[in-house]
Amino acid sequence: MTPTEREPMTTPLDVLRADRVLTVVRAPEIPDAATLVKTLADSGIRTVELTFTTPGVLEHLRVAATVEGAVVGVGTVTTGEQARAAMDHGARFLVTPGVRADVAEVAARQDIPVIMGAFTPTEVMAVRDLGAVAVKIFPAKALGPGYLKDLHGPFPDAELIPSGGVHAGNAAEFLAHGAVAVTAGTDVVAPADVAAGRWSEIAARAATFLRSVN
């Protein structure tokens, strides 16, 4: 079934569960956010995370959020103020690098899902208590895919998303060890390709990554 033939999902997490990949764009420059997001969505990666590490990310978000068939959110959200700004500009979801109670509180008021960063079991419990819909395990490369299986011992129903060091060569292993989805960073959206607008290259990398998980 092609991306356009898939049945519509009701929430960002539904889409993420279906595609099993979240693309994180960390680039110093995005010349055309709408085309970037459309390229990824058409390639089969519909969930796209822009980040506050990119200059002018809110304006990029405003444009990208209008792309049909894509679910666009913002990551590296560390304050409630950033959360409010992101939601005002169309973010469908938020991602934090760690435990951020103020972000969770602001997002809850507008029923915007938050994927919150954690690494230790204590942090996993903390972000789940704050209402995170999923837990971003970062840096995933530190302990590898087996760590997700270990975390599912005490947290069997936790929605875990490994981030950091995930690539086409190990993504399937993370999924096999219990990840609900994996993040695709520079393996798909290399900063140089984004800055140069090499959309065909990004589409090819996205296709390669998706083949590795499917």
CSV table of C-alpha atoms in Angstrom, one decimal:
chain,number,residue,atom,x,y,z
A,1,MET,CA,0.0,0.0,0.0
A,2,THR,CA,1.4,3.4,-1.0
A,3,PRO,CA,1.5,6.4,1.4
A,4,THR,CA,-1.4,8.0,-0.4
A,5,GLU,CA,-3.5,4.9,-0.2
A,6,ARG,CA,-3.2,4.5,3.6
A,7,GLU,CA,-6.4,5.1,5.6
A,8,PRO,CA,-6.4,8.4,7.4
A,9,MET,CA,-5.1,8.4,11.0
A,10,THR,CA,-6.7,10.3,13.9
A,11,THR,CA,-3.6,11.4,15.9
A,12,PRO,CA,0.1,12.1,15.2
A,13,LEU,CA,0.9,9.0,17.2
A,14,ASP,CA,-1.4,6.9,15.0
A,15,VAL,CA,0.6,8.0,12.0
A,16,LEU,CA,3.9,7.4,13.7
A,17,ARG,CA,2.8,3.9,14.7
A,18,ALA,CA,1.8,3.1,11.1
A,19,ASP,CA,4.9,4.4,9.4
A,20,ARG,CA,7.3,3.5,12.3
A,21,VAL,CA,9.7,6.4,11.3
A,22,LEU,CA,10.0,10.0,12.6
A,23,THR,CA,12.3,12.3,10.6
A,24,VAL,CA,14.2,14.8,12.7
A,25,VAL,CA,15.5,17.8,10.6
A,26,ARG,CA,18.5,19.5,12.2
A,27,ALA,CA,19.8,21.9,9.6
A,28,PRO,CA,21.3,25.4,9.9
A,29,GLU,CA,19.2,26.4,6.8
A,30,ILE,CA,16.0,25.2,5.2
A,31,PRO,CA,15.4,26.9,1.9
A,32,ASP,CA,11.9,25.5,1.3
A,33,ALA,CA,10.3,23.8,4.3
A,34,ALA,CA,7.1,22.9,2.4
A,35,THR,CA,9.0,21.1,-0.4
A,36,LEU,CA,11.1,19.3,2.2
A,37,VAL,CA,8.2,18.0,4.1
A,38,LYS,CA,6.2,17.1,1.0
A,39,THR,CA,9.3,15.1,-0.3
A,40,LEU,CA,9.4,13.2,2.9
A,41,ALA,CA,5.7,12.5,3.1
A,42,ASP,CA,5.5,11.4,-0.5
A,43,SER,CA,8.4,9.1,0.2
A,44,GLY,CA,6.5,7.5,3.1
A,45,ILE,CA,7.8,9.3,6.1
A,46,ARG,CA,4.8,11.5,7.1
A,47,THR,CA,5.9,12.5,10.6
A,48,VAL,CA,8.5,15.3,10.5
A,49,GLU,CA,10.1,17.1,13.4
A,50,LEU,CA,11.6,20.5,12.8
A,51,THR,CA,13.8,21.7,15.7
A,52,PHE,CA,14.4,24.9,17.6
A,53,THR,CA,18.1,24.5,16.7
A,54,THR,CA,17.2,25.7,13.2
A,55,PRO,CA,17.2,29.5,12.8
A,56,GLY,CA,13.7,30.8,12.0
A,57,VAL,CA,12.1,27.5,12.7
A,58,LEU,CA,8.7,29.0,13.5
A,59,GLU,CA,8.3,30.5,10.1
A,60,HIS,CA,9.4,27.2,8.5
A,61,LEU,CA,6.8,25.5,10.7
A,62,ARG,CA,4.1,27.9,9.6
A,63,VAL,CA,4.7,26.9,6.0
A,64,ALA,CA,5.4,23.2,6.5
A,65,ALA,CA,2.3,22.7,8.6
A,66,THR,CA,0.1,23.3,5.6
A,67,VAL,CA,1.4,20.4,3.6
A,68,GLU,CA,-1.3,17.9,3.0
A,69,GLY,CA,-0.6,14.3,4.2
A,70,ALA,CA,2.2,15.3,6.6
A,71,VAL,CA,2.2,15.6,10.4
A,72,VAL,CA,4.7,18.3,11.3
A,73,GLY,CA,5.9,19.1,14.9
A,74,VAL,CA,8.7,20.8,16.6
A,75,GLY,CA,11.6,19.3,18.7
A,76,THR,CA,14.2,20.6,21.1
A,77,VAL,CA,11.4,22.3,23.0
A,78,THR,CA,12.8,23.3,26.4
A,79,THR,CA,10.4,25.9,27.7
A,80,GLY,CA,6.7,26.6,28.0
A,81,GLU,CA,7.2,29.7,25.9
A,82,GLN,CA,8.6,27.7,23.0
A,83,ALA,CA,5.8,25.2,23.3
A,84,ARG,CA,3.2,28.0,23.0
A,85,ALA,CA,4.9,29.6,20.1
A,86,ALA,CA,5.2,26.2,18.3
A,87,MET,CA,1.5,25.5,18.8
A,88,ASP,CA,0.6,28.9,17.6
A,89,HIS,CA,2.5,28.3,14.4
A,90,GLY,CA,0.8,25.0,13.7
A,91,ALA,CA,2.8,22.3,15.4
A,92,ARG,CA,0.9,19.0,15.7
A,93,PHE,CA,3.2,17.6,18.3
A,94,LEU,CA,6.1,18.6,20.5
A,95,VAL,CA,9.3,16.8,21.4
A,96,THR,CA,11.6,17.6,24.3
A,97,PRO,CA,15.2,16.5,24.9
A,98,GLY,CA,14.5,15.8,28.5
A,99,VAL,CA,12.0,16.1,31.4
A,100,ARG,CA,10.2,19.4,31.0
A,101,ALA,CA,7.1,19.8,33.2
A,102,ASP,CA,6.3,23.3,31.9
A,103,VAL,CA,6.2,22.1,28.3
A,104,ALA,CA,3.8,19.2,29.3
A,105,GLU,CA,1.6,21.6,31.1
A,106,VAL,CA,1.3,24.1,28.2
A,107,ALA,CA,0.7,21.4,25.7
A,108,ALA,CA,-2.0,19.7,27.8
A,109,ARG,CA,-4.1,22.8,27.7
A,110,GLN,CA,-4.5,22.5,23.9
A,111,ASP,CA,-4.4,18.7,23.8
A,112,ILE,CA,-1.2,18.7,21.8
A,113,PRO,CA,0.8,15.4,22.3
A,114,VAL,CA,4.3,15.6,23.7
A,115,ILE,CA,7.1,13.1,23.1
A,116,MET,CA,9.4,13.6,26.0
A,117,GLY,CA,13.1,12.7,26.2
A,118,ALA,CA,14.4,10.3,28.8
A,119,PHE,CA,17.3,7.9,29.3
A,120,THR,CA,17.1,6.3,32.7
A,121,PRO,CA,14.2,4.3,34.2
A,122,THR,CA,13.6,7.2,36.7
A,123,GLU,CA,13.3,9.6,33.8
A,124,VAL,CA,11.0,7.3,31.9
A,125,MET,CA,8.7,7.2,34.9
A,126,ALA,CA,8.9,11.0,35.3
A,127,VAL,CA,7.9,11.8,31.7
A,128,ARG,CA,5.1,9.3,31.7
A,129,ASP,CA,3.8,10.9,34.9
A,130,LEU,CA,3.8,14.2,33.0
A,131,GLY,CA,1.6,12.8,30.3
A,132,ALA,CA,4.0,12.1,27.5
A,133,VAL,CA,2.4,10.1,24.8
A,134,ALA,CA,5.7,8.4,24.0
A,135,VAL,CA,9.2,8.5,25.3
A,136,LYS,CA,12.2,9.5,23.2
A,137,ILE,CA,15.2,7.4,24.4
A,138,PHE,CA,18.2,9.5,23.8
A,139,PRO,CA,21.0,8.9,23.1
A,140,ALA,CA,20.0,5.5,21.9
A,141,LYS,CA,23.4,4.6,20.6
A,142,ALA,CA,24.8,4.7,24.1
A,143,LEU,CA,23.4,1.3,25.1
A,144,GLY,CA,22.0,0.0,21.8
A,145,PRO,CA,18.7,-1.8,20.8
A,146,GLY,CA,18.9,-4.2,23.8
A,147,TYR,CA,18.3,-1.3,26.2
A,148,LEU,CA,14.7,-0.9,24.9
A,149,LYS,CA,14.0,-4.6,25.7
A,150,ASP,CA,15.4,-3.9,29.2
A,151,LEU,CA,13.2,-0.9,29.7
A,152,HIS,CA,10.1,-2.9,28.7
A,153,GLY,CA,10.7,-5.1,31.6
A,154,PRO,CA,9.3,-2.6,34.2
A,155,PHE,CA,7.5,-0.6,31.5
A,156,PRO,CA,5.8,-3.1,29.2
A,157,ASP,CA,3.4,-0.7,27.7
A,158,ALA,CA,5.7,2.3,27.3
A,159,GLU,CA,5.9,3.7,23.7
A,160,LEU,CA,9.6,4.0,23.2
A,161,ILE,CA,11.2,5.9,20.3
A,162,PRO,CA,15.0,5.6,20.1
A,163,SER,CA,16.9,8.7,18.9
A,164,GLY,CA,20.5,9.4,18.3
A,165,GLY,CA,22.7,7.0,16.3
A,166,VAL,CA,19.8,5.3,14.6
A,167,HIS,CA,20.4,4.6,10.9
A,168,ALA,CA,19.3,2.3,8.1
A,169,GLY,CA,21.8,-0.3,9.4
A,170,ASN,CA,20.3,-0.7,12.8
A,171,ALA,CA,16.8,0.7,12.7
A,172,ALA,CA,15.1,-2.7,12.2
A,173,GLU,CA,17.0,-4.0,15.3
A,174,PHE,CA,15.6,-1.2,17.4
A,175,LEU,CA,12.1,-2.0,16.2
A,176,ALA,CA,12.6,-5.7,16.9
A,177,HIS,CA,13.6,-4.9,20.5
A,178,GLY,CA,10.3,-3.0,21.1
A,179,ALA,CA,10.5,0.5,19.6
A,180,VAL,CA,7.1,1.8,18.5
A,181,ALA,CA,9.0,3.8,15.9
A,182,VAL,CA,12.6,5.0,15.2
A,183,THR,CA,14.0,8.4,14.4
A,184,ALA,CA,15.7,9.1,11.1
A,185,GLY,CA,18.1,12.1,11.3
A,186,THR,CA,21.1,12.8,9.1
A,187,ASP,CA,20.8,9.3,7.5
A,188,VAL,CA,17.8,10.8,5.7
A,189,VAL,CA,18.0,14.5,6.0
A,190,ALA,CA,21.7,15.4,5.9
A,191,PRO,CA,22.1,19.1,6.7
A,192,ALA,CA,24.0,19.7,3.5
A,193,ASP,CA,21.3,18.1,1.4
A,194,VAL,CA,18.6,20.1,3.1
A,195,ALA,CA,20.5,23.4,2.7
A,196,ALA,CA,21.1,22.8,-1.0
A,197,GLY,CA,17.6,21.7,-1.7
A,198,ARG,CA,18.6,18.2,-2.9
A,199,TRP,CA,15.1,16.8,-2.7
A,200,SER,CA,15.7,13.8,-5.0
A,201,GLU,CA,18.6,12.8,-2.8
A,202,ILE,CA,16.5,13.1,0.3
A,203,ALA,CA,13.7,11.1,-1.3
A,204,ALA,CA,16.2,8.3,-2.2
A,205,ARG,CA,17.6,8.3,1.3
A,206,ALA,CA,14.1,8.1,2.8
A,207,ALA,CA,13.2,5.2,0.6
A,208,THR,CA,16.4,3.4,1.6
A,209,PHE,CA,15.6,4.0,5.3
A,210,LEU,CA,12.0,2.7,4.9
A,211,ARG,CA,13.2,-0.4,3.1
A,212,SER,CA,15.5,-1.1,6.1
A,213,VAL,CA,12.6,-1.1,8.6
A,214,ASN,CA,10.0,-2.9,6.4
